XYZ file of C-alpha atoms in Angstrom:
716
model
C 126.438 104.002 156.603
C 125.180 107.557 156.780
C 123.965 108.944 160.087
C 120.565 110.470 160.737
C 121.903 114.008 160.451
C 123.773 113.174 157.250
C 120.577 111.900 155.615
C 118.658 114.980 156.647
C 121.373 117.295 155.303
C 121.319 115.495 151.945
C 117.717 116.533 151.362
C 118.523 120.231 151.700
C 121.208 120.540 149.057
C 119.889 118.922 145.886
C 116.203 119.657 145.468
C 114.643 121.718 142.682
C 111.467 123.788 142.399
C 108.479 122.587 140.332
C 105.239 124.412 139.602
C 102.083 123.098 141.235
C 100.167 120.403 139.408
C 96.406 120.853 138.967
C 93.775 118.297 139.778
C 92.944 115.786 137.085
C 90.328 117.294 134.767
C 89.398 114.279 132.625
C 87.696 111.769 134.907
C 85.784 109.730 132.360
C 82.669 107.908 133.488
C 81.997 105.408 130.712
C 79.603 105.001 129.052
C 79.275 108.765 128.811
C 75.704 108.675 127.473
C 73.472 106.970 130.032
C 69.893 107.982 129.262
C 69.634 105.914 126.073
C 71.459 103.154 124.212
C 73.883 104.381 121.555
C 76.470 102.750 119.305
C 78.907 103.334 116.417
C 80.250 106.753 117.514
C 81.529 109.005 114.737
C 83.417 111.876 116.403
C 84.310 115.197 114.750
C 85.514 118.614 115.861
C 83.822 121.452 113.980
C 84.576 125.140 113.586
C 82.613 126.170 116.687
C 85.263 124.447 118.809
C 82.996 121.713 120.128
C 83.393 117.979 119.653
C 80.348 116.240 118.131
C 79.486 112.545 118.216
C 77.046 111.107 115.663
C 75.679 107.834 117.009
C 73.254 105.105 116.046
C 70.539 104.043 118.496
C 69.799 100.569 119.839
C 66.100 100.233 120.579
C 65.064 98.270 123.681
C 64.036 95.544 123.908
C 66.501 94.564 121.177
C 65.951 92.194 118.315
C 69.489 91.420 117.266
C 70.734 94.300 115.129
C 67.545 94.739 113.060
C 65.866 97.237 115.368
C 68.076 100.329 115.201
C 66.508 103.701 114.542
C 66.733 107.435 115.257
C 70.258 108.842 114.950
C 71.247 111.241 117.749
C 73.979 113.868 118.021
C 75.869 114.685 121.214
C 78.456 117.418 121.795
C 80.864 118.612 124.455
C 83.204 121.485 125.112
C 85.198 119.843 127.894
C 84.965 116.045 127.415
C 83.030 115.842 130.686
C 79.653 117.507 130.157
C 77.650 116.272 127.163
C 74.625 117.795 125.401
C 72.077 115.612 123.632
C 70.946 117.621 120.598
C 68.221 115.089 119.953
C 67.194 113.001 117.004
C 68.324 114.115 113.547
C 67.001 111.301 111.321
C 64.906 108.129 111.486
C 64.145 105.256 109.135
C 60.692 106.537 108.210
C 62.328 109.621 106.641
C 64.419 107.525 104.216
C 62.684 107.637 100.784
C 63.975 104.254 99.606
C 63.567 102.602 103.025
C 60.579 100.428 102.152
C 58.905 98.516 105.002
C 60.928 95.379 105.607
C 59.990 92.051 107.132
C 59.052 92.267 110.817
C 59.176 96.064 110.531
C 62.983 95.976 110.711
C 64.957 99.196 111.159
C 68.517 99.364 109.882
C 69.935 102.799 110.695
C 73.421 101.403 111.233
C 76.801 103.118 111.753
C 76.850 106.690 110.278
C 79.439 109.374 109.574
C 79.462 113.117 108.975
C 81.603 115.558 106.991
C 81.776 119.326 106.508
C 82.409 121.018 103.169
C 81.815 124.593 101.971
C 79.421 125.565 104.747
C 77.334 122.388 104.651
C 77.280 119.348 106.937
C 76.837 116.043 105.111
C 75.459 113.121 107.112
C 76.096 109.665 105.632
C 74.099 106.637 106.731
C 73.285 103.127 105.466
C 69.805 101.703 104.962
C 68.608 98.795 102.798
C 65.916 99.347 100.169
C 64.194 95.957 100.187
C 64.412 92.357 101.333
C 66.759 90.564 101.560
C 68.041 93.570 103.487
C 71.675 92.453 103.658
C 71.976 92.640 99.843
C 70.330 96.002 99.144
C 72.318 98.529 101.187
C 72.401 102.131 100.019
C 74.482 104.918 101.553
C 72.191 107.878 102.093
C 73.183 111.525 102.362
C 71.392 114.180 104.432
C 72.509 117.806 104.630
C 72.175 120.761 106.969
C 73.717 124.138 107.627
C 73.901 123.172 111.313
C 75.990 120.387 112.821
C 73.259 118.867 114.997
C 69.826 119.619 113.564
C 67.687 120.294 110.459
C 69.114 117.448 108.353
C 67.200 116.601 105.165
C 67.815 113.531 102.991
C 68.980 114.591 99.498
C 69.633 111.138 98.051
C 72.170 108.362 98.152
C 75.541 107.618 96.586
C 74.382 105.910 93.412
C 77.646 104.259 92.406
C 78.551 102.988 95.893
C 78.403 99.275 96.540
C 75.928 97.338 98.698
C 78.203 97.614 101.740
C 77.774 99.243 105.157
C 79.750 101.523 107.493
C 80.336 104.687 105.463
C 83.413 106.693 106.400
C 84.177 110.079 104.896
C 87.592 111.711 105.264
C 88.371 115.267 104.133
C 92.086 115.754 103.471
C 94.023 118.957 104.068
C 93.640 119.983 100.403
C 89.836 119.683 100.579
C 89.599 116.423 98.637
C 86.941 114.134 100.097
C 87.491 110.378 100.318
C 84.773 107.778 100.835
C 85.148 104.337 102.392
C 82.732 101.517 103.103
C 83.046 97.896 104.058
C 81.720 94.816 105.742
C 81.975 91.079 105.615
C 85.742 91.199 105.304
C 85.895 93.747 102.451
C 87.091 97.363 102.756
C 86.862 99.689 99.750
C 87.698 103.339 99.227
C 87.806 106.080 96.608
C 87.322 109.777 95.965
C 83.999 111.623 96.222
C 83.004 114.220 93.643
C 82.311 117.768 94.779
C 78.554 117.096 94.868
C 79.229 114.565 97.680
C 76.773 112.162 96.012
C 78.985 110.324 93.529
C 82.158 108.285 93.590
C 84.833 109.822 91.368
C 85.835 106.759 89.358
C 85.606 103.397 91.089
C 86.071 102.158 94.618
C 89.110 99.962 95.080
C 89.921 97.361 97.690
C 92.121 98.662 100.493
C 95.079 96.286 100.571
C 97.140 95.737 103.715
C 94.747 95.625 106.704
C 94.787 92.189 108.327
C 91.626 90.381 109.435
C 89.343 93.237 108.361
C 85.695 92.876 109.398
C 83.970 96.295 109.353
C 83.929 99.796 110.932
C 86.377 101.684 108.707
C 87.695 104.973 110.070
C 90.425 107.153 108.563
C 92.309 109.957 110.282
C 95.577 111.777 109.705
C 98.415 112.696 112.070
C 101.813 114.228 111.270
C 101.385 113.478 107.581
C 100.570 109.801 108.177
C 97.171 108.315 107.303
C 95.630 105.796 109.684
C 92.940 103.296 108.678
C 91.352 101.688 111.748
C 88.683 98.986 111.852
C 87.217 96.095 113.832
C 88.428 92.546 113.222
C 86.829 89.081 113.156
C 88.010 88.033 116.592
C 85.560 85.672 118.273
C 86.037 84.249 121.732
C 84.626 80.891 120.619
C 87.277 80.568 117.897
C 90.126 82.348 119.615
C 93.640 80.959 119.490
C 95.379 83.820 121.302
C 93.849 83.534 124.750
C 92.092 86.909 124.560
C 88.575 86.923 125.930
C 85.789 88.692 124.052
C 84.864 89.441 120.470
C 85.809 92.229 118.031
C 89.119 93.986 118.591
C 90.135 97.281 116.992
C 93.107 97.178 114.597
C 94.821 99.712 112.355
C 97.137 100.194 109.406
C 99.092 103.220 108.181
C 99.850 104.685 104.784
C 101.348 107.641 102.946
C 98.143 108.420 101.036
C 94.411 108.235 101.849
C 93.960 105.200 99.592
C 97.049 103.263 100.627
C 98.941 101.121 100.139
C 98.464 100.296 103.804
C 100.929 98.747 106.242
C 99.307 96.714 108.985
C 100.413 97.880 112.453
C 98.477 95.914 115.066
C 95.689 96.014 117.647
C 94.947 99.240 119.480
C 91.940 98.122 121.528
C 91.044 94.812 123.114
C 87.448 93.488 123.091
C 84.782 95.238 125.116
C 81.903 93.349 126.724
C 79.911 93.677 123.493
C 79.744 91.295 120.534
C 80.720 94.176 118.238
C 82.883 97.268 118.368
C 82.978 100.333 116.155
C 85.365 103.215 116.733
C 86.553 106.634 115.689
C 89.755 108.503 116.532
C 89.942 112.286 116.841
C 92.136 114.996 118.340
C 90.516 117.564 120.617
C 92.314 120.397 122.392
C 95.693 118.751 121.973
C 94.650 115.290 123.189
C 93.777 112.312 121.003
C 90.733 110.213 121.904
C 89.386 106.810 120.902
C 85.593 106.497 120.748
C 83.972 103.062 120.826
C 81.005 101.232 122.336
C 80.311 98.517 124.889
C 77.231 96.923 126.475
C 77.999 97.802 130.083
C 75.028 100.126 130.602
C 72.559 97.384 129.710
C 74.075 95.189 132.393
C 73.804 97.956 134.960
C 70.190 98.510 133.918
C 69.339 94.862 134.523
C 68.687 94.039 130.860
C 72.078 92.663 129.742
C 72.294 92.290 125.991
C 75.076 92.621 123.427
C 72.725 94.618 121.192
C 72.001 97.286 123.781
C 75.216 99.237 123.412
C 76.564 102.538 124.707
C 79.217 104.917 123.398
C 82.464 105.378 125.351
C 85.633 107.411 125.031
C 89.181 107.107 126.352
C 92.464 108.834 125.762
C 94.639 107.519 122.936
C 98.414 107.873 122.782
C 101.060 107.480 120.085
C 104.574 106.148 120.452
C 107.457 108.304 119.181
C 107.496 106.265 115.948
C 103.816 107.053 115.296
C 102.398 103.673 116.279
C 99.353 103.643 118.550
C 99.572 102.463 122.121
C 96.930 100.056 123.395
C 93.905 102.035 124.605
C 93.055 101.538 128.265
C 89.297 101.170 128.583
C 87.793 103.010 131.542
C 84.673 101.108 132.294
C 83.733 101.926 135.859
C 86.276 99.440 137.200
C 89.401 99.854 139.273
C 92.484 98.482 137.566
C 95.748 97.866 139.330
C 99.261 96.870 138.315
C 102.153 96.053 140.626
C 105.750 94.867 140.411
C 108.939 94.533 142.461
C 112.610 95.013 141.586
C 115.946 94.855 143.399
C 117.713 98.238 143.725
C 120.736 97.106 145.756
C 123.782 98.727 144.126
C 125.636 96.347 141.857
C 128.958 97.433 143.346
C 128.064 98.532 146.865
C 130.476 100.400 149.116
C 129.121 98.605 152.180
C 128.406 94.931 152.896
C 124.866 93.840 152.007
C 123.005 92.318 154.925
C 119.630 92.233 153.171
C 118.752 93.503 149.702
C 116.752 96.645 149.159
C 113.882 96.928 146.695
C 111.518 99.221 144.836
C 107.875 98.274 144.400
C 105.424 99.926 142.030
C 101.653 100.205 142.183
C 99.540 101.744 139.404
C 95.891 102.618 140.075
C 93.479 103.423 137.240
C 89.775 104.290 137.369
C 87.476 106.571 135.372
C 90.303 108.021 133.303
C 92.462 108.976 136.294
C 95.739 107.106 136.669
C 98.241 107.472 139.508
C 101.227 105.452 140.682
C 103.199 104.873 143.866
C 106.795 103.711 143.975
C 108.004 102.631 147.410
C 111.782 102.536 147.794
C 114.049 101.100 150.471
C 116.055 104.317 150.562
C 116.619 107.090 153.068
C 115.046 109.643 150.749
C 114.304 110.064 147.064
C 113.418 112.878 144.689
C 113.906 112.878 140.933
C 112.125 115.494 138.846
C 113.320 114.346 135.377
C 112.407 110.721 136.065
C 109.026 111.698 137.497
C 108.204 113.631 134.345
C 109.428 110.768 132.140
C 107.300 108.217 133.989
C 104.213 110.435 133.946
C 104.478 110.856 130.197
C 105.406 107.258 129.411
C 102.658 105.701 131.514
C 100.030 108.472 131.162
C 99.930 109.257 134.864
C 98.154 112.170 136.444
C 100.602 111.903 139.329
C 103.453 109.663 140.446
C 104.496 109.442 144.086
C 107.934 108.321 145.280
C 107.714 106.980 148.842
C 111.143 106.238 150.355
C 110.688 104.272 153.567
C 113.616 106.188 155.151
C 115.839 103.320 156.212
C 119.084 104.669 157.657
C 120.982 101.675 156.265
C 120.578 102.100 152.537
C 122.972 102.969 149.767
C 121.670 104.642 146.641
C 122.834 103.130 143.370
C 124.143 105.355 140.542
C 121.293 107.338 138.990
C 121.571 105.928 135.459
C 121.216 102.328 136.643
C 118.609 103.145 139.286
C 116.517 105.064 136.745
C 116.492 102.011 134.468
C 115.385 99.808 137.356
C 112.533 102.151 138.244
C 111.386 102.428 134.630
C 111.450 98.625 134.424
C 109.391 98.144 137.589
C 106.822 100.580 136.224
C 106.743 98.796 132.856
C 106.157 95.476 134.577
C 103.247 96.925 136.542
C 101.764 98.597 133.464
C 101.942 95.380 131.459
C 100.104 93.368 134.116
C 97.064 95.485 134.971
C 94.151 93.572 136.490
C 90.616 94.410 137.567
C 90.695 94.943 141.309
C 88.715 95.673 144.432
C 89.995 97.785 147.297
C 89.476 97.363 151.014
C 91.336 99.222 153.742
C 91.472 99.811 157.466
C 93.565 99.943 160.634
C 94.613 97.570 163.355
C 95.558 98.975 166.757
C 98.014 97.011 168.873
C 100.636 97.637 171.601
C 102.960 100.312 170.296
C 106.311 99.501 168.741
C 107.362 103.141 168.627
C 107.839 106.069 170.969
C 108.056 109.825 170.581
C 111.757 110.587 170.523
C 111.341 114.234 171.606
C 111.002 113.758 175.366
C 109.894 116.591 177.674
C 112.483 117.140 180.409
C 112.357 118.638 183.887
C 113.423 122.073 182.642
C 110.276 122.272 180.484
C 112.102 121.709 177.202
C 112.077 118.658 174.933
C 115.276 116.899 173.943
C 116.033 113.913 171.754
C 115.871 110.381 173.110
C 119.567 109.926 172.377
C 120.345 112.633 174.953
C 120.552 111.079 178.437
C 120.138 112.858 181.787
C 119.488 111.983 185.425
C 115.950 110.884 184.564
C 116.173 109.131 181.181
C 118.897 107.019 179.680
C 120.092 107.737 176.156
C 118.377 105.906 173.254
C 115.600 104.741 175.633
C 117.007 101.284 176.459
C 114.198 100.780 178.992
C 111.642 101.105 176.181
C 109.529 103.701 177.938
C 106.490 104.356 175.659
C 106.788 108.113 175.430
C 104.000 109.705 173.406
C 102.168 110.844 171.465
C 102.257 107.980 168.954
C 99.793 106.341 166.597
C 99.926 102.627 167.497
C 98.039 101.484 164.418
C 99.135 99.849 161.206
C 97.089 100.759 158.137
C 96.517 98.468 155.182
C 95.162 99.145 151.700
C 94.415 95.780 150.114
C 93.987 95.136 146.391
C 92.319 91.864 145.346
C 91.684 90.571 141.843
C 88.238 89.412 140.686
C 88.900 85.917 142.032
C 89.469 87.306 145.525
C 93.230 86.781 145.467
C 95.222 89.508 147.169
C 97.760 90.871 144.695
C 99.068 93.977 146.474
C 98.922 95.771 149.813
C 100.168 99.107 151.039
C 101.382 98.983 154.652
C 101.229 102.380 156.342
C 103.011 102.798 159.673
C 104.720 105.721 161.390
C 108.150 105.000 162.807
C 111.751 105.759 161.841
C 113.492 102.691 160.356
C 116.588 103.171 162.495
C 116.570 100.206 164.835
C 120.206 100.010 163.773
C 121.096 103.446 165.113
C 124.460 103.603 163.376
C 124.894 100.836 160.835
C 127.544 100.071 158.248
C 125.696 97.369 156.343
C 122.958 97.758 153.727
C 119.570 96.824 155.133
C 115.902 97.739 154.881
C 115.880 97.829 158.699
C 112.622 96.696 160.358
C 110.635 97.745 157.265
C 112.520 95.300 155.066
C 111.708 92.483 157.470
C 108.072 93.508 157.946
C 107.524 93.553 154.174
C 109.408 90.268 153.705
C 107.370 88.452 156.349
C 104.110 89.870 155.010
C 104.817 88.693 151.478
C 105.878 85.274 152.757
C 102.607 84.953 154.686
C 100.862 85.007 151.305
C 103.330 82.635 149.624
C 105.049 85.592 147.939
C 102.037 85.987 145.655
C 101.600 89.673 146.468
C 103.673 92.830 146.618
C 103.764 94.742 149.879
C 104.582 98.434 149.539
C 105.576 100.197 152.748
C 104.703 103.882 153.053
C 105.732 105.875 156.106
C 103.204 107.894 158.053
C 103.924 110.872 160.295
C 107.180 109.366 161.490
C 109.241 112.544 161.823
C 109.379 112.307 165.628
C 108.750 108.556 166.007
C 111.507 106.130 166.989
C 111.436 102.341 167.407
C 111.196 100.904 170.906
C 113.499 98.143 169.641
C 116.526 100.402 169.608
C 120.133 99.322 169.030
C 122.850 101.571 170.420
C 124.816 100.768 167.299
C 128.406 101.133 166.200
C 130.236 104.431 166.060
C 132.361 103.672 163.016
C 132.978 100.868 160.493
C 135.868 99.463 162.552
C 133.730 98.972 165.641
C 133.750 95.176 166.179
C 130.255 95.065 167.649
C 127.676 93.712 165.174
C 124.437 95.548 164.579
C 121.620 93.881 166.430
C 119.635 92.328 163.602
C 117.696 90.296 166.153
C 115.971 93.527 167.177
C 115.404 94.529 163.565
C 113.974 91.105 162.769
C 111.798 91.095 165.899
C 110.222 94.488 165.264
C 109.617 93.674 161.608
C 108.031 90.364 162.572
C 105.742 91.928 165.176
C 104.568 94.581 162.714
C 104.030 91.971 160.005
C 101.936 89.774 162.297
C 99.503 92.634 162.840
C 99.538 93.628 159.162
C 98.819 90.070 158.016
C 95.966 89.669 160.503
C 94.421 92.903 159.268
C 94.913 92.010 155.611
C 93.068 88.726 156.095
C 90.195 90.458 157.896
C 89.555 93.110 155.232
C 86.856 92.634 152.600
C 85.729 95.078 149.890
C 82.478 96.918 150.343
C 80.070 95.578 147.674
C 78.534 99.035 147.304
C 81.819 100.718 146.372
C 82.038 102.205 142.893
C 85.469 102.545 141.361
C 86.571 106.159 141.453
C 89.817 108.100 141.826
C 89.961 111.828 142.435
C 93.253 113.661 142.824
C 94.122 117.222 143.660
C 97.781 118.150 143.705
C 98.674 121.486 145.254
C 101.627 123.423 146.624
C 102.461 126.087 149.197
C 105.602 128.171 149.591
C 107.405 128.776 152.877
C 110.560 130.403 154.179
C 112.985 128.980 156.688
C 112.298 129.280 160.389
C 115.527 131.121 161.123
C 116.961 131.690 157.673
C 114.345 133.726 155.832
C 116.347 133.399 152.624
C 115.429 129.724 152.434
C 112.473 129.021 150.173
C 110.477 125.800 150.191
C 107.869 125.098 147.523
C 106.184 122.048 149.012
C 103.999 119.834 146.823
C 101.332 117.609 148.299
C 98.173 115.812 147.205
C 94.857 114.598 148.474
C 93.591 111.398 146.862
C 90.054 110.053 147.190
C 89.493 106.432 146.108
C 85.986 104.996 145.767
C 84.726 108.022 147.722
C 85.724 106.151 150.869
C 89.519 105.991 151.218
C 91.298 109.330 151.585
C 95.071 109.679 151.320
C 97.014 112.830 152.162
C 100.524 112.726 150.688
C 103.190 114.935 152.271
C 106.923 115.076 151.467
C 109.560 115.400 154.128
C 109.147 114.087 157.660
C 105.794 115.150 159.119
C 105.303 114.765 162.865
C 102.780 112.296 164.247
C 100.237 114.927 165.304
C 99.298 115.483 161.663
C 98.545 111.791 161.193
C 96.459 111.624 164.366
C 94.556 114.803 163.488
C 93.937 113.730 159.864
C 92.365 110.482 161.022
C 90.393 112.186 163.790
C 89.030 114.747 161.314
C 87.720 112.269 158.722
C 87.038 108.963 160.493
C 83.742 110.048 162.116
C 82.179 110.474 158.670
C 82.602 106.907 157.455
C 85.902 107.573 155.693
C 89.151 105.647 156.020
C 91.950 108.254 156.019
C 95.694 107.696 155.639
C 98.674 110.010 155.934
C 101.434 109.101 153.493
C 104.468 110.948 154.810
C 107.883 110.932 153.132
C 105.940 110.896 149.833
C 107.135 113.201 147.074
C 105.532 114.188 143.775
C 107.417 117.363 142.926
C 108.739 120.561 144.434
C 111.158 120.621 147.335
C 111.713 118.217 150.200
C 111.008 120.211 153.385
C 113.021 117.911 155.718
C 111.072 118.048 158.996
C 107.488 119.258 159.359
C 106.937 119.729 163.108
C 103.596 120.714 164.570
C 103.506 124.067 166.369
C 103.586 122.551 169.870
C 106.645 120.470 169.028
C 108.310 123.462 167.378
C 107.798 125.383 170.623
C 109.113 122.735 173.033
C 112.044 121.960 170.785
C 114.392 119.133 169.982
C 115.980 117.823 166.808
C 113.697 118.474 163.827
C 111.482 120.693 165.995
C 113.569 123.764 166.789
C 117.025 122.680 165.648
C 118.405 120.721 162.747
C 119.108 121.275 159.046
C 117.111 123.846 157.085
C 114.182 124.231 159.464
C 110.973 125.376 157.787
C 108.853 128.212 159.144
C 106.646 127.480 162.145
C 103.126 126.401 161.208
C 104.003 125.080 157.745
C 102.690 121.614 158.568
C 99.377 122.946 159.852
C 98.927 125.066 156.734
C 99.611 122.067 154.483
C 97.155 119.819 156.299
C 94.442 122.485 156.380
C 94.866 122.892 152.627
C 94.638 119.109 152.219
C 91.353 119.106 154.107
C 89.994 121.977 152.017
C 91.040 120.239 148.804
C 89.334 117.027 149.877
C 86.021 118.866 150.182
C 86.656 120.650 146.880
C 87.258 117.532 144.779
C 84.172 115.866 146.212
C 81.954 118.843 145.388
C 81.013 119.542 148.990
C 81.803 123.253 148.827
C 79.082 125.283 147.128
């Protein structure tokens, strides 16, 4: 197998520069209107560059769906900050809206269109009892998109159906749709916007149509979306909840339509009603749920609230399933074998990759832990980010010195597969995290000698023996294992991240494939939970940390001495015992609110001795639930940065972690020594491959700290 120096040299030669990635800008907090109950969002982008949502209003306390009044308009310029432009129309202003039994109000799902300088607002309202047989589609107009609307009449030759939808094609022709009760009809509107041009015809092709027609166009293809008749009480597909959102496509605005499938699963509301619109290069799906009413302590399906999430298309134009961001943390995890199919070395124990996807409030990140010495892959990172809609993806090689990397084409397929498996099995989760301190299993391998200089533990002298066979606990070290624990809603632990700082080189020189002590620690941890969870291992500041359980190792493949797997097994077992104890002791804080904030950044450095070397180092700070703070750093950071990061943030009720050896772009900086270590010297401190300029690690960690305060709004 490759030696320590060989692994470090590999990282220098093959890494490419990437530009810095900004912090996530779309952190959706659904429902996005919280001061009132709203439903049936009709979203449009007008010429002023803002996105407008025309919504119906559920009146509290509700009375089924027969107490809806006062349409409101909301707009945004950034999909984060919303303006309520106020009420634009109420039932009492509808000329044909005679008083109905029990003073019912029926201002149901509306739509809006723009033509020749005028905004046309379309809305349903019955004219007399029985109300469900006397629907009329009213029209109000204004020169402004969000105020001064006046009713000018209704579409006289429309049918007694609800849910008006108006679509203006590229040539200016206006199309009108309405439906309900399993019937969807459409036709052309005349230029006066008050009459159907000809007759409405049934839209053929959509399957299980219920209501909520919406038509949009993309790349020359017309999309007709709608809600179906799905009912949890009569479900045969095992999907909980009620209405789902489906769609069909066609080559013209009036079909024929080809049914394509479901693009949104049920919300927590009895109904759903959606619109799809592109804004500033991103497509969005608007819909409603009843979550706000539950938060307000008055849970009711008829107290609904409008929501929005990103919508994506496959290369063939089909719509991917919309991921609903509903104030919950969602997690997906998977595991896959990455042992080469035709390895050059004997396989002692298989090596794996494990994926973990985290999603909350519109921010989605992923970690991939790998039983490899190191790993960077810019093309694959970009592919995975695009395919799985990730703000960031982090590759975390555990740095075993006994791995063998499979050919890229096969390994890429394995990593795409493990991400697909995680993405297809997302579950609602809670997070708890903490540390457990115990007698150290590591020591600082840069040992200060009598001449005042530090040298590596594998260098013996009159005082110390090479490779520290006496297991002297040289410091500094961080003798704590960290755990981030992800449970499902039933309290079952589905995934953990184990964070520990120590080189996986118990087998000092090994010629067999193995995950070293990490592979055993992860194996024993998963077995302790009946292999019902995935355990991802992420290194900490292990750049100058070596295992106390150290094997002198073989010098070459023909050396007859076996590697001491008893030591590897023993260290892995001891670490797992502590990790399992901690995992079982952790419980989520009931006051936590699901939240992910990410800020990716980069800094550029020269080499320490070779000023022609350039390192563009990417790193991130991640805040989860405003409680757990992760600093990701590529390369091999020294332990001081981990100790200082924890010391800086722990006093303020936070649980901080340093994820070293964790790459999300840019160049791998090899070692990141602290200034003191760089001064006293030793391998990775003042000698070794491609040394980075002195103070680079401190600058990175100071920037991480600054960015943490920035993303949490603490700076003025």
